XYZ file of N, CA and C in Angstrom:
471
model
N 27.072 110.111 58.395
C 26.898 109.792 59.792
C 28.206 109.242 60.347
N 28.635 109.770 61.475
C 29.929 109.399 62.025
C 29.855 108.119 62.879
N 28.777 107.936 63.622
C 28.678 106.788 64.528
C 27.564 105.853 64.071
N 26.506 105.754 64.849
C 25.386 104.894 64.485
C 24.099 105.554 64.950
N 23.050 105.304 64.218
C 21.765 105.864 64.614
C 21.306 105.222 65.921
N 20.756 106.039 66.776
C 20.195 105.530 68.021
C 19.046 104.584 67.696
N 18.798 103.641 68.590
C 17.687 102.710 68.388
C 16.374 103.424 68.697
N 15.287 102.798 68.290
C 13.953 103.352 68.567
C 13.785 103.561 70.076
N 14.251 102.582 70.858
C 14.153 102.674 72.323
C 14.976 103.844 72.854
N 16.162 104.029 72.310
C 17.012 105.135 72.754
C 16.377 106.480 72.399
N 15.767 106.565 71.210
C 15.075 107.803 70.843
C 13.916 108.070 71.803
N 13.201 107.004 72.153
C 12.078 107.173 73.085
C 12.582 107.662 74.435
N 13.701 107.099 74.894
C 14.315 107.542 76.154
C 14.704 109.014 76.100
N 15.140 109.458 74.945
C 15.672 110.808 74.783
C 14.672 111.738 74.100
N 13.410 111.419 74.247
C 12.341 112.190 73.596
C 12.469 113.694 73.870
N 12.653 114.036 75.135
C 12.731 115.462 75.489
C 13.975 116.115 74.901
N 15.096 115.406 74.933
C 16.326 115.944 74.356
C 16.168 116.173 72.851
N 15.432 115.252 72.200
C 15.220 115.399 70.761
C 14.337 116.611 70.467
N 13.327 116.806 71.289
C 12.461 117.986 71.145
C 13.305 119.254 71.286
N 14.175 119.267 72.288
C 15.059 120.425 72.501
C 15.983 120.627 71.304
N 16.499 119.517 70.765
C 17.371 119.573 69.587
C 16.632 120.211 68.415
N 15.388 119.772 68.171
C 14.599 120.355 67.085
C 14.338 121.833 67.348
N 14.081 122.170 68.599
C 13.808 123.565 68.963
C 15.007 124.454 68.670
N 16.229 123.919 68.860
C 17.426 124.729 68.572
C 17.513 125.050 67.081
N 16.819 124.265 66.285
C 16.782 124.502 64.836
C 15.465 125.163 64.420
N 14.738 125.663 65.418
C 13.445 126.336 65.199
C 12.437 125.449 64.473
N 12.440 124.158 64.827
C 11.473 123.224 64.240
C 10.443 122.877 65.319
N 9.191 123.199 65.059
C 8.113 122.905 66.011
C 7.655 121.460 65.830
N 6.823 120.981 66.761
C 6.289 119.616 66.675
C 5.494 119.432 65.387
N 4.672 120.432 65.038
C 3.876 120.344 63.809
C 4.776 120.304 62.578
N 5.813 121.156 62.585
C 6.747 121.167 61.451
C 7.482 119.828 61.336
N 7.828 119.234 62.474
C 8.511 117.931 62.469
C 7.616 116.869 61.839
N 6.345 116.860 62.196
C 5.407 115.907 61.603
C 5.327 116.114 60.091
N 5.323 117.365 59.675
C 5.255 117.692 58.249
C 6.526 117.228 57.524
N 7.683 117.462 58.144
C 8.965 117.038 57.558
C 8.978 115.522 57.388
N 8.545 114.803 58.426
C 8.537 113.331 58.357
C 7.659 112.846 57.200
N 6.540 113.545 56.977
C 5.598 113.144 55.931
C 6.086 113.546 54.539
N 6.524 114.809 54.400
C 6.851 115.360 53.086
C 8.303 115.166 52.659
N 9.212 115.148 53.635
C 10.641 115.049 53.321
C 11.301 114.001 54.213
N 10.957 112.728 53.996
C 11.501 111.684 54.883
C 13.033 111.665 54.930
N 13.684 112.019 53.803
C 15.162 112.024 53.799
C 15.693 113.124 54.718
N 15.006 114.252 54.801
C 15.419 115.327 55.711
C 15.209 114.891 57.156
N 14.125 114.171 57.414
C 13.861 113.653 58.770
C 14.949 112.664 59.164
N 15.305 111.787 58.221
C 16.373 110.802 58.481
C 17.678 111.521 58.825
N 17.973 112.569 58.094
C 19.196 113.334 58.327
C 19.197 113.950 59.730
N 18.055 114.490 60.151
C 17.952 115.066 61.502
C 18.176 113.990 62.566
N 17.629 112.804 62.345
C 17.811 111.698 63.295
C 19.296 111.316 63.380
N 19.952 111.301 62.219
C 21.386 110.970 62.192
C 22.224 112.028 62.903
N 21.923 113.291 62.653
C 22.674 114.379 63.296
C 22.498 114.312 64.807
N 21.244 114.110 65.245
C 20.967 114.003 66.676
C 21.712 112.806 67.278
N 21.670 111.672 66.586
C 22.366 110.469 67.072
C 23.855 110.736 67.255
N 24.469 111.372 66.260
C 25.895 111.678 66.361
C 26.189 112.615 67.534
N 25.320 113.595 67.741
C 25.507 114.516 68.877
C 25.462 113.764 70.206
N 24.505 112.861 70.327
C 24.380 112.078 71.566
C 25.608 111.194 71.748
N 25.988 110.471 70.694
C 27.173 109.613 70.779
C 28.415 110.429 71.156
N 28.574 111.587 70.527
C 29.741 112.434 70.807
C 29.787 112.785 72.296
N 28.636 113.164 72.848
C 28.569 113.507 74.267
C 28.910 112.332 75.168
N 28.417 111.160 74.825
C 28.689 109.957 75.615
C 30.168 109.583 75.499
N 30.670 109.527 74.282
C 32.051 109.088 74.048
C 33.071 110.036 74.670
N 32.748 111.321 74.728
C 33.656 112.287 75.358
C 33.929 111.943 76.815
N 32.980 111.271 77.465
C 33.086 110.974 78.902
C 33.673 109.599 79.201
N 33.823 108.763 78.182
C 34.271 107.383 78.407
C 35.721 107.345 78.868
N 35.941 106.617 79.972
C 37.303 106.365 80.449
C 37.622 104.880 80.493
N 36.589 104.047 80.671
C 36.810 102.613 80.814
C 35.813 101.820 79.978
N 36.307 100.729 79.395
C 35.477 99.790 78.652
C 35.858 98.380 79.074
N 34.893 97.469 78.987
C 35.152 96.051 79.244
C 34.525 95.248 78.123
N 35.219 94.195 77.714
C 34.667 93.286 76.720
C 34.923 91.855 77.186
N 33.841 91.114 77.409
C 33.933 89.729 77.850
C 33.604 88.793 76.698
N 34.375 87.723 76.569
C 34.032 86.622 75.680
C 34.228 85.350 76.520
N 33.835 84.186 76.030
C 33.903 82.985 76.878
C 35.261 82.711 77.524
N 36.365 83.035 76.838
C 37.664 82.728 77.450
C 38.590 83.938 77.598
N 38.057 85.160 77.359
C 38.897 86.354 77.492
C 38.109 87.531 78.056
N 38.847 88.379 78.761
C 38.300 89.653 79.215
C 39.282 90.717 78.758
N 38.758 91.748 78.102
C 39.574 92.889 77.717
C 39.105 94.082 78.532
N 40.011 94.667 79.281
C 39.720 95.831 80.119
C 40.504 97.009 79.563
N 39.798 98.051 79.191
C 40.424 99.208 78.562
C 40.339 100.427 79.468
N 41.442 101.175 79.537
C 41.448 102.484 80.188
C 41.843 103.480 79.109
N 40.920 104.408 78.842
C 41.167 105.383 77.785
C 41.576 106.707 78.408
N 42.765 107.162 78.070
C 43.234 108.464 78.541
C 43.158 109.434 77.365
N 43.649 110.617 77.541
C 43.626 111.570 76.420
C 44.590 111.149 75.314
N 45.628 110.399 75.660
C 46.651 110.057 74.666
C 46.725 108.572 74.316
N 46.242 107.697 75.214
C 46.434 106.263 74.998
C 45.194 105.438 75.340
N 45.207 104.214 74.825
C 44.275 103.181 75.257
C 45.145 102.125 75.924
N 44.932 101.949 77.221
C 45.684 100.946 77.969
C 44.807 99.705 78.095
N 45.394 98.556 77.840
C 44.661 97.299 77.847
C 45.221 96.349 78.886
N 44.317 95.724 79.629
C 44.657 94.559 80.438
C 43.785 93.440 79.884
N 44.418 92.388 79.396
C 43.692 91.252 78.824
C 43.908 90.029 79.698
N 42.830 89.347 80.025
C 42.899 88.123 80.810
C 42.388 87.004 79.914
N 43.223 85.985 79.719
C 42.843 84.873 78.854
C 42.886 83.582 79.660
N 41.811 82.807 79.564
C 41.733 81.516 80.240
C 41.963 80.430 79.199
N 43.071 79.703 79.372
C 43.453 78.641 78.423
C 42.851 77.309 78.855
N 41.551 77.313 79.128
C 40.863 76.092 79.542
C 39.469 76.139 78.927
N 39.237 75.314 77.916
C 37.976 75.339 77.166
C 36.764 75.061 78.050
N 36.966 74.375 79.182
C 35.851 74.028 80.062
C 35.341 75.235 80.855
N 36.120 76.310 80.887
C 35.746 77.508 81.650
C 35.182 78.564 80.706
N 33.968 79.025 81.014
C 33.336 80.110 80.251
C 33.123 81.263 81.223
N 33.984 82.283 81.121
C 33.929 83.381 82.100
C 32.762 84.339 81.871
N 31.940 84.073 80.850
C 30.724 84.875 80.694
C 29.592 84.315 81.567
N 29.831 83.159 82.189
C 28.844 82.585 83.114
C 29.257 82.917 84.546
N 28.310 82.867 85.457
C 28.610 83.149 86.871
C 29.652 82.165 87.403
N 29.466 80.877 87.090
C 30.395 79.851 87.584
C 31.799 80.071 87.016
N 31.861 80.346 85.723
C 33.161 80.562 85.083
C 33.864 81.786 85.632
N 33.103 82.858 85.871
C 33.694 84.080 86.416
C 34.180 83.843 87.842
N 33.398 83.101 88.624
C 33.824 82.780 89.996
C 35.092 81.926 89.958
N 35.174 80.997 88.996
C 36.385 80.193 88.856
C 37.576 81.113 88.606
N 37.409 82.074 87.698
C 38.494 83.005 87.393
C 38.915 83.782 88.642
N 37.942 84.276 89.402
C 38.252 85.055 90.606
C 39.077 84.244 91.601
N 38.775 82.971 91.754
C 39.481 82.167 92.754
C 40.728 81.479 92.202
N 40.929 81.536 90.884
C 42.066 80.839 90.272
C 42.949 81.750 89.419
N 43.090 82.998 89.833
C 43.889 83.951 89.044
C 45.326 83.495 88.834
N 45.857 82.750 89.791
C 47.246 82.310 89.676
C 47.383 80.943 89.009
N 46.272 80.386 88.548
C 46.279 79.107 87.851
C 47.097 79.252 86.565
N 47.868 78.224 86.189
C 48.654 78.307 84.953
C 47.796 78.521 83.699
N 46.511 78.197 83.775
C 45.617 78.385 82.626
C 45.200 79.845 82.442
N 45.531 80.694 83.426
C 45.145 82.112 83.353
C 46.362 82.944 82.967
N 46.245 83.642 81.865
C 47.317 84.524 81.410
C 46.808 85.962 81.407
N 47.633 86.868 81.924
C 47.266 88.278 81.950
C 48.305 89.054 81.146
N 47.812 89.834 80.197
C 48.684 90.631 79.331
C 48.327 92.103 79.480
N 49.286 92.949 79.198
C 49.004 94.388 79.163
C 49.554 94.961 77.864
N 48.961 96.060 77.456
C 49.396 96.710 76.228
C 48.943 98.166 76.280
N 49.676 99.014 75.592
C 49.293 100.421 75.483
C 49.410 100.823 74.026
N 48.403 101.552 73.557
C 48.379 101.991 72.162
C 48.025 103.469 72.148
N 48.659 104.191 71.271
C 48.354 105.626 71.141
C 46.961 105.801 70.543
N 46.279 106.811 71.029
C 44.965 107.163 70.481
C 45.193 107.796 69.112
N 44.303 107.511 68.183
C 44.424 108.148 66.864
C 43.967 109.603 66.979
N 43.916 110.272 65.864
C 43.476 111.674 65.863
C 42.033 111.806 66.334
N 41.253 110.739 66.185
C 39.840 110.775 66.560
C 39.586 109.801 67.711
N 39.805 110.280 68.929
C 39.647 109.468 70.145
C 38.284 108.782 70.183
N 37.227 109.537 69.915
C 35.881 108.988 70.021
C 35.613 107.890 69.000
N 36.219 108.018 67.839
C 36.051 106.980 66.819
C 36.729 105.684 67.276
N 37.882 105.804 67.924
C 38.579 104.632 68.483
C 37.693 103.941 69.515
N 37.097 104.739 70.398
C 36.232 104.189 71.448
C 35.000 103.541 70.819
N 34.395 104.221 69.853
C 33.192 103.697 69.212
C 33.488 102.364 68.523
N 34.664 102.236 67.923
C 35.036 100.974 67.263
C 35.056 99.832 68.277
N 35.557 100.093 69.489
C 35.581 99.066 70.531
C 34.160 98.714 70.980
N 33.302 99.717 71.086
C 31.912 99.481 71.471
C 31.201 98.651 70.398
N 31.446 98.970 69.131
C 30.834 98.201 68.040
C 31.277 96.745 68.077
N 32.480 96.495 68.592
C 32.984 95.123 68.687
C 32.457 94.412 69.929
N 31.670 95.114 70.748
C 31.046 94.462 71.897
C 31.466 94.975 73.256
N 32.340 95.958 73.319
C 32.773 96.497 74.622
C 31.654 97.323 75.245
N 31.615 97.321 76.569
C 30.642 98.101 77.325
C 31.355 99.174 78.132
N 30.712 100.322 78.253
C 31.247 101.423 79.060
C 31.078 101.055 80.528
N 32.136 101.258 81.321
C 32.060 100.938 82.752
C 32.693 102.063 83.566
N 32.646 101.886 84.887
C 33.273 102.846 85.794
C 34.740 102.495 86.056
N 35.183 101.325 85.616
C 36.597 100.973 85.715
C 37.010 100.212 86.960
N 36.048 99.720 87.753
C 36.428 98.992 88.968
C 37.251 97.749 88.645
N 36.820 96.986 87.651
C 37.536 95.763 87.296
C 38.930 96.085 86.760
N 39.024 97.141 85.961
C 40.336 97.567 85.463
C 41.244 97.914 86.646
N 40.721 98.673 87.589
C 41.509 99.063 88.769
C 41.977 97.861 89.568
N 41.092 96.884 89.724
C 41.422 95.663 90.454
C 42.585 94.929 89.776
N 42.466 94.730 88.466
C 43.517 93.995 87.757
C 44.797 94.820 87.596
N 44.657 96.129 87.564
C 45.852 96.985 87.465
C 46.722 96.769 88.706
N 46.091 96.647 89.874
C 46.854 96.407 91.113
C 47.564 95.050 91.049
N 46.911 94.055 90.487
C 47.513 92.715 90.363
C 48.696 92.772 89.404
N 48.508 93.418 88.267
C 49.561 93.503 87.244
C 50.775 94.264 87.762
N 50.524 95.330 88.502
C 51.630 96.144 89.016
C 52.303 95.529 90.228
N 51.652 94.497 90.776
C 52.237 93.785 91.896
C 52.080 94.556 93.141
């Protein structure tokens, strides 16, 4: 398995897609029930293959990720060749930017000496999607990139 198995909830959400996936392999609903009963390892394998297909489709479309922690925000822009990072670090233990109050403090105090903004660019490895998935496993969320765009304008002056 290349990525991670979808959760039970995600499988339920994608019930129809999974049925279609089984159909592409000429597996009927009755046959699927039989496979689950008689060959649980084969059923597990089908779930893993389907999960990887879904992840691959999602990861192919990712352009922006965000990762928030109490004193840092990592904003990623993924291109075909690079991962561009804008990192915002708050050097004040009293501020937790994962809270509404802390985030509002950050918005109004961007020029405060306690706020440091860094940028970095890294080449994508041979497996772009694996790079993205690693960031997601570490807690990053897929976004539309509005926050990245906002901070990119600040960084570029």
